[in-house]
Structures are given as C-alpha cells and as structure tokens.
Coordinates of C-alpha atoms and ligand atoms in Angstrom, one line a residue:
Chain E
M1 CA -17.5 -12.2 15.4
S2 CA -13.8 -11.6 16.6
E3 CA -12.8 -9.1 18.8
L4 CA -10.6 -7.4 16.2
V5 CA -13.5 -7.2 13.7
A6 CA -15.7 -5.7 16.3
D7 CA -13.2 -3.0 17.1
L8 CA -12.6 -2.3 13.6
L9 CA -16.4 -2.0 12.9
A10 CA -16.6 0.3 16.2
G11 CA -14.3 2.7 14.4
E12 CA -11.0 1.9 16.1
H13 CA -8.0 3.0 14.2
R14 CA -5.6 0.7 15.7
A15 CA -7.9 -2.2 14.9
L16 CA -8.2 -1.3 11.3
A17 CA -4.3 -0.8 11.4
R18 CA -3.7 -4.3 12.7
V19 CA -6.3 -5.9 10.5
I20 CA -4.5 -4.7 7.3
S21 CA -1.4 -5.7 8.8
M22 CA -2.8 -9.3 9.1
I23 CA -3.8 -8.9 5.4
E24 CA -0.4 -8.1 4.2
D25 CA 1.5 -10.7 6.5
R26 CA -1.3 -13.4 5.5
S27 CA -1.3 -14.1 9.3
P28 CA -3.3 -16.8 10.7
G29 CA -6.9 -15.8 10.7
Y30 CA -6.7 -13.1 8.1
R31 CA -9.1 -15.0 6.1
E32 CA -11.9 -15.3 8.7
I33 CA -11.4 -11.5 9.3
V34 CA -11.9 -10.7 5.7
S35 CA -14.9 -13.1 5.4
E36 CA -16.4 -11.2 8.1
L37 CA -16.0 -7.6 6.9
H38 CA -17.0 -8.5 3.5
R39 CA -20.6 -8.1 4.4
H40 CA -20.0 -4.7 5.7
S41 CA -18.5 -3.4 2.8
G42 CA -19.5 -2.2 -0.7
T43 CA -20.4 1.5 -0.1
A44 CA -17.0 3.1 -0.9
D45 CA -15.9 4.7 -3.9
V46 CA -12.6 3.4 -4.9
V47 CA -10.5 5.5 -7.1
G48 CA -7.1 4.4 -8.5
V49 CA -4.3 6.7 -9.1
T50 CA -1.3 5.8 -11.3
G51 CA 1.3 7.0 -13.2
S52 CA 5.3 6.9 -13.4
P53 CA 7.5 7.8 -10.2
G54 CA 7.7 11.4 -9.7
A55 CA 4.4 12.3 -11.7
G56 CA 3.2 13.8 -8.6
K57 CA 0.5 11.2 -7.8
S58 CA 0.9 11.4 -3.6
T59 CA 0.9 15.1 -4.0
L60 CA -2.4 15.0 -6.0
V61 CA -3.6 12.3 -3.6
D62 CA -2.8 14.5 -0.4
K63 CA -4.8 17.6 -2.1
V64 CA -7.7 15.4 -3.2
A65 CA -8.4 13.8 0.3
S66 CA -8.3 17.1 1.8
T67 CA -11.0 18.2 -0.7
Y68 CA -13.1 15.3 0.2
R69 CA -12.5 16.1 3.9
D70 CA -13.9 19.7 3.3
R71 CA -17.0 18.0 2.0
G72 CA -17.4 15.9 5.0
E73 CA -16.4 12.7 3.5
T74 CA -13.8 10.3 5.2
V75 CA -10.9 9.1 3.3
G76 CA -8.8 5.8 3.2
V77 CA -5.6 6.0 1.2
I78 CA -3.5 2.9 0.4
A79 CA 0.0 3.9 -1.3
I80 CA 2.1 1.2 -2.9
D81 CA 5.6 1.5 -3.4
P82 CA 8.2 -1.0 -4.8
S83 CA 10.1 -3.3 -2.5
S84 CA 13.9 -4.2 -3.2
P85 CA 14.4 -7.3 -5.0
F86 CA 17.4 -8.0 -3.2
T87 CA 16.4 -7.7 0.6
G88 CA 12.6 -7.5 0.3
G89 CA 13.0 -4.3 2.4
A90 CA 11.6 -0.8 1.4
V91 CA 11.9 2.7 1.9
L92 CA 8.1 3.9 1.5
G93 CA 8.1 7.7 0.9
D94 CA 4.5 8.6 -0.2
R95 CA 3.7 9.7 3.2
I96 CA 6.1 12.5 3.0
R97 CA 3.7 14.3 0.7
M98 CA 0.9 14.0 3.2
A99 CA 0.7 17.5 4.4
S100 CA -2.6 18.8 4.0
N101 CA -4.3 16.2 6.5
A102 CA -1.7 16.6 9.3
G103 CA -3.1 15.0 12.4
D104 CA -6.5 14.1 10.7
M105 CA -7.6 10.8 11.8
D106 CA -10.4 11.0 9.3
V107 CA -7.7 10.5 6.6
F108 CA -6.3 7.1 7.1
F109 CA -3.3 6.6 5.1
R110 CA -1.3 3.4 4.8
S111 CA 1.8 2.8 2.9
M112 CA 2.1 -0.9 1.4
S113 CA 5.4 -2.5 -0.3
T114 CA 5.0 -4.7 -3.3
R115 CA 6.4 -7.7 -1.3
G116 CA 2.7 -9.4 -1.5
S117 CA 3.7 -10.6 -4.9
L118 CA 3.7 -14.2 -3.7
G119 CA 0.0 -14.1 -3.1
G120 CA -0.6 -11.4 -5.3
L121 CA -0.3 -7.8 -4.7
S122 CA -3.8 -7.2 -5.9
T123 CA -5.3 -9.8 -3.6
A124 CA -3.6 -7.9 -0.4
T125 CA -4.8 -4.5 -1.8
T126 CA -8.4 -5.8 -2.5
D127 CA -8.6 -7.0 1.2
A128 CA -7.2 -3.8 2.4
V129 CA -9.7 -2.1 0.5
T130 CA -12.5 -4.2 2.1
A131 CA -11.1 -3.3 5.4
L132 CA -11.2 0.4 4.8
D133 CA -14.9 0.2 3.2
A134 CA -16.0 -1.9 6.1
F135 CA -14.6 0.7 8.4
G136 CA -16.8 3.1 6.8
K137 CA -14.7 5.3 4.6
D138 CA -16.5 7.1 1.9
K139 CA -13.7 7.4 -0.5
I140 CA -10.7 5.1 -1.1
I141 CA -7.7 6.3 -3.0
V142 CA -5.2 3.6 -4.2
E143 CA -1.9 5.0 -5.4
T144 CA 0.4 2.9 -7.6
V145 CA 3.3 3.1 -10.0
G146 CA 1.9 1.9 -13.1
A147 CA 4.7 -0.2 -13.9
G148 CA 4.1 -3.9 -14.4
Q149 CA 1.1 -6.2 -15.0
N150 CA 1.0 -6.6 -11.0
E151 CA 0.2 -3.1 -10.6
I152 CA -2.3 -2.7 -13.5
D153 CA -4.3 -5.4 -12.0
V154 CA -4.2 -3.4 -8.6
V155 CA -5.7 -0.2 -10.0
R156 CA -8.0 -2.3 -12.1
T157 CA -9.9 -3.0 -9.0
A158 CA -10.9 0.6 -8.6
D159 CA -14.1 2.2 -9.9
T160 CA -12.5 5.0 -11.5
V161 CA -9.0 5.0 -12.6
A162 CA -6.8 8.2 -13.2
V163 CA -3.6 7.9 -15.1
L164 CA -1.0 10.9 -14.4
V165 CA 0.8 12.0 -17.2
P166 CA 3.6 14.8 -16.6
P167 CA 4.2 17.3 -19.5
D168 CA 6.5 16.0 -22.4
S169 CA 7.1 12.6 -20.9
G170 CA 7.9 11.0 -24.1
D171 CA 8.5 7.7 -22.6
D172 CA 5.2 7.7 -20.7
V173 CA 3.0 8.3 -23.6
Q174 CA 4.8 5.2 -25.0
M175 CA 4.2 3.3 -21.8
L176 CA 0.5 4.3 -22.0
K177 CA 0.3 2.6 -25.2
A178 CA 1.4 -0.4 -23.7
G179 CA -1.7 -1.1 -21.5
I180 CA -2.6 1.7 -19.4
L181 CA -4.4 3.7 -21.9
E182 CA -6.9 0.9 -21.8
I183 CA -7.6 1.2 -17.9
A184 CA -7.8 4.8 -17.8
D185 CA -11.1 6.4 -17.1
L186 CA -9.6 9.8 -16.9
F187 CA -6.0 11.4 -17.8
V188 CA -4.3 14.0 -15.5
V189 CA -1.8 16.1 -17.0
N190 CA -0.1 16.9 -13.8
K191 CA 2.7 19.7 -13.5
A192 CA 0.8 22.1 -15.9
D193 CA 2.9 24.5 -14.7
L194 CA 5.9 23.2 -16.7
D195 CA 6.6 23.6 -20.5
G196 CA 4.8 21.3 -22.7
A197 CA 1.8 20.7 -21.0
D198 CA -0.3 21.8 -24.0
R199 CA 1.7 19.1 -26.3
T200 CA 0.9 16.6 -23.8
V201 CA -2.7 17.4 -23.8
G202 CA -2.9 17.5 -27.5
Q203 CA -1.2 14.0 -27.7
L204 CA -3.6 12.5 -25.2
K205 CA -6.4 14.2 -27.1
E206 CA -5.4 12.4 -30.1
M207 CA -4.6 9.0 -28.5
I208 CA -8.3 9.0 -27.0
H209 CA -9.7 10.0 -30.3
H210 CA -8.0 7.0 -32.0
R211 CA -9.2 4.8 -29.1
T212 CA -12.7 5.7 -29.5
D213 CA -12.6 5.6 -33.3
A214 CA -11.3 2.0 -33.0
S215 CA -13.8 0.9 -30.4
G216 CA -16.8 2.9 -31.2
P217 CA -20.3 1.9 -31.0
E218 CA -19.8 -0.5 -33.8
G219 CA -16.4 -1.5 -33.1
H220 CA -15.0 -4.0 -30.6
G221 CA -13.7 -1.8 -27.8
T222 CA -12.6 -3.0 -24.6
D223 CA -14.8 -1.1 -22.5
D224 CA -16.1 1.8 -24.4
D225 CA -19.9 2.1 -24.2
G226 CA -20.4 5.8 -23.9
W227 CA -17.6 7.0 -21.6
T228 CA -14.6 9.3 -23.3
P229 CA -12.0 9.9 -20.8
P230 CA -11.5 13.4 -20.0
I231 CA -8.3 15.2 -19.8
V232 CA -7.7 17.1 -16.5
E233 CA -4.9 19.7 -15.9
T234 CA -3.4 19.9 -12.6
V235 CA -0.8 21.7 -10.6
A236 CA -0.9 19.5 -7.5
N237 CA 1.5 21.0 -5.4
A238 CA -0.4 24.5 -5.8
G239 CA -3.8 22.8 -5.4
E240 CA -4.6 23.9 -8.9
G241 CA -7.2 21.8 -10.8
V242 CA -7.9 19.6 -7.7
D243 CA -11.6 20.5 -7.9
A244 CA -11.7 19.9 -11.4
F245 CA -10.2 16.2 -10.8
V246 CA -12.7 15.6 -8.1
S247 CA -15.8 16.4 -10.3
A248 CA -14.3 14.6 -13.3
V249 CA -14.2 11.5 -10.9
Q250 CA -17.7 12.2 -9.8
D251 CA -18.8 12.4 -13.3
H252 CA -17.2 8.9 -14.0
L253 CA -18.9 7.4 -10.8
D254 CA -22.1 9.1 -12.0
Y255 CA -21.6 7.5 -15.4
L256 CA -21.0 4.1 -14.0
D257 CA -24.4 4.2 -11.8
E258 CA -26.4 5.5 -14.6
S259 CA -25.3 3.1 -17.2
G260 CA -25.4 -0.1 -14.8
R261 CA -21.6 -0.5 -15.3
R262 CA -20.9 -0.2 -11.7
E263 CA -22.9 -3.2 -11.1
E264 CA -21.2 -5.1 -14.3
K265 CA -17.8 -4.0 -12.6
V266 CA -18.5 -5.4 -9.2
R267 CA -19.7 -8.5 -10.6
S268 CA -16.7 -9.1 -12.7
R269 CA -14.2 -8.2 -9.8
Y270 CA -16.1 -10.6 -7.6
A271 CA -15.8 -13.2 -10.3
A272 CA -12.0 -12.2 -10.5
E273 CA -11.5 -12.6 -6.9
V274 CA -13.1 -15.7 -6.7
R275 CA -11.0 -17.2 -9.4
T276 CA -7.7 -15.7 -8.0
L277 CA -8.4 -17.3 -4.5
L278 CA -9.4 -20.5 -6.1
R279 CA -6.3 -20.6 -7.8
E280 CA -4.1 -19.7 -5.2
D281 CA -5.8 -22.1 -2.7
A282 CA -5.8 -25.0 -5.0
N283 CA -2.0 -24.3 -5.9
A284 CA -0.9 -24.5 -2.1
L285 CA -3.1 -27.6 -1.6
L286 CA -1.3 -29.6 -4.5
A287 CA 2.1 -27.9 -3.7
E288 CA 1.6 -29.6 -0.3
E289 CA 0.5 -32.9 -1.8
L290 CA 3.8 -32.8 -3.9
E291 CA 5.9 -31.9 -0.8
A292 CA 4.4 -34.8 1.1
R293 CA 5.2 -37.2 -1.7
G294 CA 9.0 -36.0 -1.4
G295 CA 9.1 -32.8 -3.4
V296 CA 9.7 -32.1 -7.3
D297 CA 13.2 -33.3 -7.3
P298 CA 12.7 -37.1 -7.2
A299 CA 10.0 -36.7 -10.0
V300 CA 12.4 -34.8 -12.1
D301 CA 15.1 -37.4 -11.7
R302 CA 12.6 -40.0 -12.9
I303 CA 11.6 -37.7 -15.8
L304 CA 15.5 -37.3 -16.4
E305 CA 15.7 -40.9 -16.8
H306 CA 12.8 -41.3 -18.9
E307 CA 10.9 -43.3 -16.5
T308 CA 7.9 -40.9 -16.4
D309 CA 7.0 -37.6 -18.1
P310 CA 5.6 -34.2 -16.7
Y311 CA 2.1 -34.9 -17.9
T312 CA 2.1 -38.2 -15.9
V313 CA 3.6 -36.7 -12.8
V314 CA 0.7 -34.2 -12.6
A315 CA -2.1 -36.5 -13.5
D316 CA -0.9 -38.7 -10.7
L317 CA -1.0 -35.8 -8.3
I318 CA -4.5 -34.4 -9.6
E319 CA -5.9 -37.7 -9.7
P320 CA -7.1 -38.1 -6.3
L321 CA -8.6 -34.8 -6.1
E322 CA -10.6 -35.3 -9.3
S323 CA -12.0 -38.5 -8.4
C324 CA -12.9 -37.2 -4.8
L325 CA -14.6 -34.1 -6.4
E326 CA -16.5 -36.3 -9.0
E327 CA -17.8 -38.7 -6.3
R328 CA -19.1 -35.6 -4.3
R329 CA -20.7 -34.4 -7.3
Q330 CA -22.6 -37.5 -8.1
G331 CA -23.3 -38.2 -4.3
Chain R
M1 CA -3.5 -26.1 5.7
S2 CA -3.5 -22.6 4.8
A3 CA -2.7 -21.4 8.4
D4 CA 0.6 -23.0 8.2
Q5 CA 1.4 -21.8 4.9
E6 CA 0.4 -18.2 5.7
Q7 CA 2.4 -18.0 8.6
A8 CA 5.5 -16.9 6.6
E9 CA 8.1 -14.7 8.3
R10 CA 6.9 -11.4 9.4
T11 CA 8.4 -8.4 7.8
I12 CA 9.4 -5.6 10.5
R13 CA 7.9 -2.1 9.7
C14 CA 9.3 0.9 11.0
L15 CA 8.6 4.4 10.9
V16 CA 11.5 6.7 10.9
A17 CA 10.3 10.3 11.8
K18 CA 11.5 13.7 12.0
V19 CA 9.6 15.8 14.3
G20 CA 9.6 19.7 15.0
L21 CA 11.6 22.4 13.5
D22 CA 14.6 20.2 13.0
G23 CA 16.0 20.1 9.4
H24 CA 19.0 17.7 9.8
D25 CA 17.8 14.8 7.8
R26 CA 21.1 12.9 7.0
G27 CA 21.1 10.7 9.8
A28 CA 17.4 9.8 9.1
H29 CA 18.1 9.1 5.6
V30 CA 21.0 6.8 6.5
I31 CA 18.9 4.8 8.8
A32 CA 16.2 4.3 6.3
R33 CA 18.4 2.9 4.0
A34 CA 20.3 0.7 6.4
F35 CA 16.9 -0.6 7.6
R36 CA 15.6 -1.2 4.2
D37 CA 18.8 -3.1 3.3
A38 CA 18.3 -5.3 6.4
G39 CA 15.0 -6.3 5.1
F40 CA 12.6 -4.1 7.1
E41 CA 9.9 -1.9 5.6
V42 CA 10.5 1.8 6.5
V43 CA 7.9 4.5 6.2
Y44 CA 9.7 7.8 6.1
S45 CA 7.7 10.8 7.6
G46 CA 9.7 13.5 6.0
L47 CA 10.7 16.6 7.8
H48 CA 9.0 19.1 10.2
R49 CA 6.2 16.7 11.4
A50 CA 4.2 17.7 14.5
P51 CA 4.0 15.2 17.2
E52 CA 0.2 14.4 16.2
E53 CA 1.3 13.7 12.9
V54 CA 3.8 11.2 13.9
V55 CA 1.4 9.7 16.2
Q56 CA -1.1 9.3 13.4
A57 CA 1.5 7.7 11.2
A58 CA 2.6 5.2 13.7
V59 CA -0.8 4.3 14.5
Q60 CA -2.1 3.8 11.0
E61 CA 1.1 2.2 9.5
D62 CA 1.1 -0.1 12.5
V63 CA 4.9 -0.2 12.8
D64 CA 6.8 -2.4 14.9
V65 CA 9.4 0.3 15.5
L66 CA 8.8 4.0 15.8
G67 CA 12.6 5.6 15.6
I68 CA 12.3 9.5 16.2
S69 CA 15.3 11.2 14.8
I70 CA 15.9 14.5 16.7
L71 CA 19.1 16.8 16.7
S72 CA 17.4 20.0 17.6
G73 CA 17.6 19.5 21.2
A74 CA 14.0 19.5 21.7
H75 CA 13.5 15.9 22.5
N76 CA 12.4 16.7 26.0
T77 CA 9.3 18.3 24.7
L78 CA 8.4 16.5 21.6
V79 CA 9.2 12.9 22.8
P80 CA 6.7 13.0 25.7
K81 CA 4.0 14.2 23.3
I82 CA 4.4 11.5 20.9
L83 CA 4.6 8.8 23.6
E84 CA 1.1 10.2 25.1
G85 CA -0.3 10.0 21.7
L86 CA 0.6 6.6 21.1
K87 CA -0.9 5.6 24.3
E88 CA -4.1 7.3 23.5
Y89 CA -4.6 5.2 20.5
G90 CA -3.6 2.0 22.2
A91 CA -0.2 1.8 20.4
F92 CA 2.5 2.2 23.1
E93 CA 2.4 -1.1 24.4
D94 CA 3.3 -2.9 21.2
T95 CA 5.5 -0.3 19.5
L96 CA 9.4 -0.1 20.1
V97 CA 10.1 3.2 20.4
L98 CA 13.8 4.6 19.6
V99 CA 15.3 8.0 19.6
G100 CA 18.4 8.6 17.6
G101 CA 20.3 11.9 17.2
I102 CA 21.7 14.4 19.7
V103 CA 20.5 13.4 23.4
P104 CA 22.8 14.8 26.1
D105 CA 23.6 12.1 28.5
G106 CA 21.8 13.9 31.4
D107 CA 18.5 13.7 29.4
K108 CA 18.7 9.9 28.4
E109 CA 17.3 8.5 31.9
E110 CA 14.3 10.6 31.8
L111 CA 13.3 9.6 28.3
R112 CA 14.0 5.8 29.2
S113 CA 11.8 6.3 32.2
L114 CA 9.0 7.7 29.9
G115 CA 9.3 4.6 27.7
V116 CA 11.7 5.0 25.2
A117 CA 13.7 1.7 24.4
E118 CA 17.1 2.8 23.5
I119 CA 18.8 6.1 22.4
F120 CA 21.5 6.1 19.7
G121 CA 23.8 9.0 19.1
P122 CA 26.4 10.2 16.6
G123 CA 28.5 7.2 15.4
A124 CA 26.3 4.5 16.5
S125 CA 27.0 1.4 14.3
M126 CA 24.2 0.1 11.9
D127 CA 24.8 -3.4 13.0
E128 CA 24.2 -2.6 16.4
M129 CA 20.8 -0.9 15.7
I130 CA 19.8 -3.4 13.2
D131 CA 20.6 -6.2 15.9
Y132 CA 18.7 -4.2 18.4
V133 CA 15.6 -3.9 16.6
H134 CA 15.7 -7.7 15.7
E135 CA 16.0 -8.8 19.3
H136 CA 13.3 -6.1 20.6
A137 CA 10.7 -5.9 18.0
P138 CA 7.7 -6.4 19.8
E139 CA 6.3 -10.2 19.5
R140 CA 2.7 -10.3 18.1
N141 CA 0.3 -12.8 16.8
Ligands
B12_401 C1 25.7 18.3 9.1 C2 25.1 19.2 10.1 C3 24.2 20.4 9.8 C4 23.4 20.4 8.3 C5 22.4 19.5 8.2 C6 22.4 18.9 6.7 C7 21.0 17.9 6.7 N1 20.3 18.2 5.6 O1 21.1 17.1 7.5 C8 23.5 21.9 8.2 C9 24.5 22.6 7.9 C10 22.2 22.3 7.5 C11 23.1 22.2 9.8 C12 22.3 23.1 10.2 C13 22.2 23.7 11.5 N2 22.8 23.0 12.6 CO1 23.8 21.2 12.5 N3 25.0 19.9 12.5 C14 25.4 18.9 11.4 C15 26.5 18.2 12.1 C16 27.9 18.8 11.8 C17 26.5 16.8 11.5 C18 25.0 16.2 11.6 C19 25.0 14.8 10.7 O2 24.4 14.9 9.5 N4 25.7 13.9 11.2 C20 25.9 12.6 10.1 C21 24.4 11.8 10.6 C22 24.7 10.4 9.6 O3 24.6 11.4 11.8 P1 23.4 11.7 12.9 O4 22.4 12.4 12.4 O5 23.9 11.8 14.1 O6 22.7 10.3 12.9 C23 23.3 9.1 13.6 C24 23.1 8.8 14.8 O7 22.4 10.1 15.5 C25 21.8 8.0 14.9 N5 20.5 8.3 14.5 C26 20.1 9.6 13.9 N6 18.6 9.7 13.7 C27 18.3 8.3 14.0 C28 16.9 7.8 14.0 C29 16.9 6.4 14.2 C30 15.4 5.7 14.3 C31 18.0 5.7 14.8 C32 17.9 4.2 15.2 C33 19.0 6.3 14.8 C34 19.4 7.5 14.3 O8 22.3 7.1 13.9 C35 23.1 7.8 12.8 C36 24.0 6.9 12.4 O9 25.1 6.8 13.1 C37 26.0 18.1 13.6 C38 27.3 18.0 14.6 C39 27.3 16.3 14.7 N7 28.6 16.2 14.9 O10 26.5 15.6 15.0 C40 25.6 19.7 13.7 C41 24.5 19.9 14.8 C42 23.4 18.6 14.9 N8 23.9 20.9 14.3 C43 23.5 21.9 15.2 C44 22.8 23.1 15.2 C45 23.0 24.0 16.3 C46 22.6 23.7 13.8 C47 21.9 24.8 13.4 C48 20.9 25.3 14.4 C49 23.1 25.8 13.2 C50 22.6 27.5 13.0 N9 22.9 28.1 14.1 O11 22.1 27.9 11.9 C51 21.3 24.6 12.0 C52 19.7 24.1 12.4 C53 19.2 23.8 10.7 C54 17.7 23.1 11.1 N10 16.8 23.7 10.2 O12 17.5 22.2 12.0 C55 24.0 21.3 16.5 C56 22.7 21.1 17.6 C57 23.0 21.3 19.0 C58 21.9 20.6 19.9 N11 21.0 19.8 19.4 O13 21.9 21.1 21.0 C59 25.1 20.3 16.2 C60 25.1 19.3 17.3 C61 26.3 21.0 16.2 C62 27.0 21.4 17.7 N12 27.7 20.7 18.3 O14 26.4 22.7 18.1 N13 23.5 21.3 10.5
GDP402 N1 6.1 21.5 -10.7 C1 5.5 20.9 -10.3 N2 6.0 20.0 -9.5 C2 5.0 19.0 -9.0 C3 3.5 19.2 -8.9 N3 3.1 17.9 -8.4 C4 4.1 17.4 -7.7 N4 5.1 17.9 -8.0 C5 6.4 17.7 -7.6 O1 6.7 16.5 -8.0 C6 7.6 15.7 -7.0 C7 7.1 14.4 -7.0 O2 5.8 14.4 -6.7 P1 5.2 13.1 -5.8 O3 3.9 13.4 -5.1 O4 6.0 12.4 -4.7 O5 5.1 12.2 -6.9 P2 4.9 10.3 -7.0 O6 6.0 9.8 -7.1 O7 4.0 10.4 -8.4 O8 3.9 10.1 -5.9 C8 7.4 16.4 -5.8 O9 8.7 17.2 -5.4 C9 6.5 17.4 -5.9 O10 6.5 18.5 -5.1 C10 3.0 20.1 -10.2 O11 2.0 20.2 -10.4 N5 4.2 21.1 -10.6
MG403 MG1 4.2 8.6 -4.5

C-alpha cells in the first residue's frame, strides 16, 4: 500500500486533500491510488444537489452539513463551479457560504472546477467521492450547477438527487423539462420566503403528476417504481426546512434500500464506470498509435486525394488490436 | 502509456483569504479575478474568516498558494496563527504563503522570518504578482 493511501485511511486530512488533487490532475500514480481506495469505499450515502446559479445550493449544503454533524455524522462536500473557457482558470466561490462549520475538520469541503472535461468531470468526481468514502465520511454531498449534460452525469452518480428550484423562476421550470426532471429524487423550493413560492410548488406538483401518469406502473417510465419525488420548501439562509430536507433525503435512501433499488443503482454505476474508463483508455491507446504513425494530418491529405477514406484509415489502426485480442481469446 | 498522458500541466490552485474583522475586499476581488485570468484556480474564502477557517480551507483545498489579504493592521496577530495551523496539519512546507494589503515596512521582516514568502502592498502590479506565483509555486510530484 502506498504511504499516501495509508495516511488517508489513517484519517490524515492532508493526505485526503492531496489524493483529490492527484485525481483532478490525473497525476502519475492516481489510478493505483483510486484502485486501492476502492475496496475501502461503499459505505457513504451520496447526495447530489443541483440547480441554477444563485438558487441557494451552497447555503443549503452548509446547513445540511451542520445538521448531519449535530447527529454525529461526518461529512464530505464536493462543490463544482465552472471554469473560464478562455483561460481555464476559475474563481471558486462556494466556500464563501460555508459558515456553520467553521474550523470543523470533520466537514471536508473541496471546491472543484469543471476543467476535468477532457477526461470527464464525472470520472474525477466519482473518484473524489471514492476517496472521501474510503476516508470514512458518512455523508457525501456533491453540489453542481445543473447546466449541461456533463453536470447531469455528475449528479447522476449520487444515491439521491435534490434539485433546487427558486420561486417564480420561469426559466428554471423550462430547464427542468429538459432533462433534470428525470433525475430528481426530490425537489427543493428554496427561498420560500420570497413571493411566488406557492406558485412554483404548484407547478412542480403538476409536473410530477404528469410524470407519474406517463410512467406509472403500467407505463414505460424512466425510473418510476414507487417513488414520487417530494417537494420540500426551505429558507436556507435562515435554516428553515433543513430538517425536512434531511428527512426527505433519508426517506429516499430508505426507499432505495427497501426496494432493492440501491443495489441496482450501484451495479449500473459500476457498469457505467467500467465503460467510461474503457472508452477513455482505448481512445488514449489508439490516439497514441495514430501519433506514432505520423498523426492525423497525413491521413487526411490522402483522404483529400481520394487515395483512401476515413473507414480504411480507422480499420488500419484498429486491425492489429483486433487480431491481437482475437488471438488471446482463442489462446 | 497512460502515465505520460496523464502528466498534463498542473493547474495552480490558490486560496485568497480575508481574515479577521477586515471588511476591505476590493483588493481580494481584484486579485482573485487576475489570478483566474492567468489560468489559476482561485478559491475565495469570503469575508471575516477566523484563522482556523483559513487553515481548514488551505488544507482541504490543497492549494499551492495561500494569499492572505489584510488591510486592517491585524497581520501581526493573525498571520502567525495561520502559519501555526498550517504546520499542525503538515501543510506549511509545500504552501507558498503571500500577504497582500497594508503592511507597514517595519512589520515585513518579522512576517518573512515567520515564513511568509512575499508581501504585496497597494499599487503592486498584477504581472509582478502572477510572475512571482509562477516562479515560486511549490514543486510537487
Ligand atoms: C476603499 C477603502 C475603504 C472602503 C472599503 C470598500 C471595500 N469593500 O473594500 C471602506 C469605505 C468601506 C473602508 C472602510 C474602512 N477603512 Co478603509 N480604506 C480604503 C482605501 C481608501 C482603499 C482600499 C482599496 O480598496 N484599495 C484598492 C485595492 C485594489 O487595493 P488593495 O486592497 O491595497 O490591494 C492591492 C494590494 O494591497 C495587493 N493585495 C491586496 N490583497 C491581496 C491578496 C493577495 C493574495 C495578493 C497577492 C495581493 C493582495 O494587491 C492589490 C492590487 O494592487 C484604503 C487606503 C489605501 N489607499 O489603501 C483605506 C484603508 C485601508 N482603510 C482604513 C481604515 C482605518 C478603514 C476604517 C476602519 C475606517 C473607519 N474608521 O471607519 C473602515 C474599516 C471597514 C472594515 N470593516 O474593515 C485604513 C487602514 C489603516 C491600517 N491598516 O492601519 C486605510 C489604509 C486608510 C488609511 N490610510 O488610514 N475603507
Ligand atoms: N431570500 C433568500 N435568500 C437565500 C436563501 N438561500 C440562499 N439565499 C441567498 O442566495 C444567494 C445565493 O446563494 P448560494 O448558496 O451561493 O447559491 P448557489 O449558487 O446555488 O450555491 C446568497 O446571497 C444567499 O444568501 C433563501 O432561502 N432565501
Ligand atoms: Mg454554490
């Protein structure tokens, strides 16, 4: 076992922090580390919190973390913010809202940017969750702006996904229709102190009703098998509704366990992980092979001259791999 | 193969921290944005942080650079507390600690001797600070 892994498992915060950096940077050796940590993971509950910027996610996460702490549980938080498409840099501001857990090292809060898009933000997040889980965190919260497919993939890796919808946010309800509705295990109407909260709750109720209609027991719904997403109203900055949120999460986790859905979810998560890694590694391997043969440009030149075509180029690259694998399968 | 490929250029991570009762945050914002534009990842602490919170953030975020912004005059008590905390968690050795804001010349030597790498006052140029970080960010492997 590497020293870093031993230190992490022994509860050293610095080692955990360094491991997450290695995961983000994909530093040499990070794979071996995640492999070693994997067998120590699998006990934490993972909660995804998503919603538009300013919805109050970080404020809620701070309060939820402190509620878990009051109950004697340890908490890990990963908060993801977009990085600048121009410089790759980022200002990560989620930590500003972390006020209830000041100086409490048993809340491990880590800010991440979306830079990991080359290797997949969801891979980096999944690996960071594995590290927090192996460290022994009871609850892990992942905060992300539910903007693109990338981020949807991220929260999807959580056991329970909470979607924040601020009052009277016409746009957001539109966005919900485009994909986020399907992944929500519970809805949070935060800023319930503002006008329009009742209306938003009403709209959500209607939407959930339609969804259960369309995908009811006889339907062909996405993940409907007896769970109807509840709607929780919160005033996160005042701490109101936080207990209700925490119990709604617990209800969902209990449902997952009792229905056997948790096991299914874990299975499909691991399957997705294997596929993603395989795709990445196969890609990398073949990209290297292409490079070794002089890169893509000479091939394109020949395609332009109609000496060859894209299919033939790819077939040439794949052929050795194919026959090698075939041989091994037969041998 | 993967080892080479995974050795992409490491992104420099910084924590820009406001500590104590100091409400002057313009400088911290300016720095945070300039660092972002230089391609760094900047965690901003927000105002009124206790030294322990700054330590907690620096340790957990595993930053290469901890930039403490103080214009209140309380640097002589707050900065040593932060440095002590970093040592406690084994983070002092590989974190570049900078102080920005209003620090009288007479206090600079003391801060440096405690382990602050550099001090930047009003009018310090962005390019100078960014170059400094590029040159002095700790080597890691
Ligand atoms: C604007 C200002 C205010 C604004 C602040 C607005 C805000 N949100 O920031 C207001 C009016 C609120 C204010 C209030 C007060 N202020 Co005032 N304020 C100033 C002033 C005029 C300019 C500060 C500023 O914004 N500069 C512009 C920014 C961009 O520069 P900067 O912060 O210095 O940052 C640069 C560098 O220092 C460095 N830097 C800063 N941080 C960091 C961090 C890192 C990581 C790095 C690398 C570099 C770095 O890089 C920056 C870019 O070059 C200064 C005087 C001065 N000329 O500095 C007084 C000054 C700081 N204030 C002072 C005082 C006393 C006060 C008050 C106590 C006044 C009072 N009696 O009410 C209150 C306290 C408020 C509080 N809660 O803390 C004194 C502090 C004296 C001291 N330290 O001994 C000063 C020096 C004025 C003076 N000569 O007496 N203030
Ligand atoms: N009125 C009101 N403001 C809130 C509430 N929750 C959070 N806020 C404020 O909304 C702003 C954005 O909150 P933040 O947690 O950073 O949102 P995030 O971008 O979704 O993480 C902050 O100024 C919060 O203080 C709430 O329930 N009611
Ligand atoms: Mg946030």
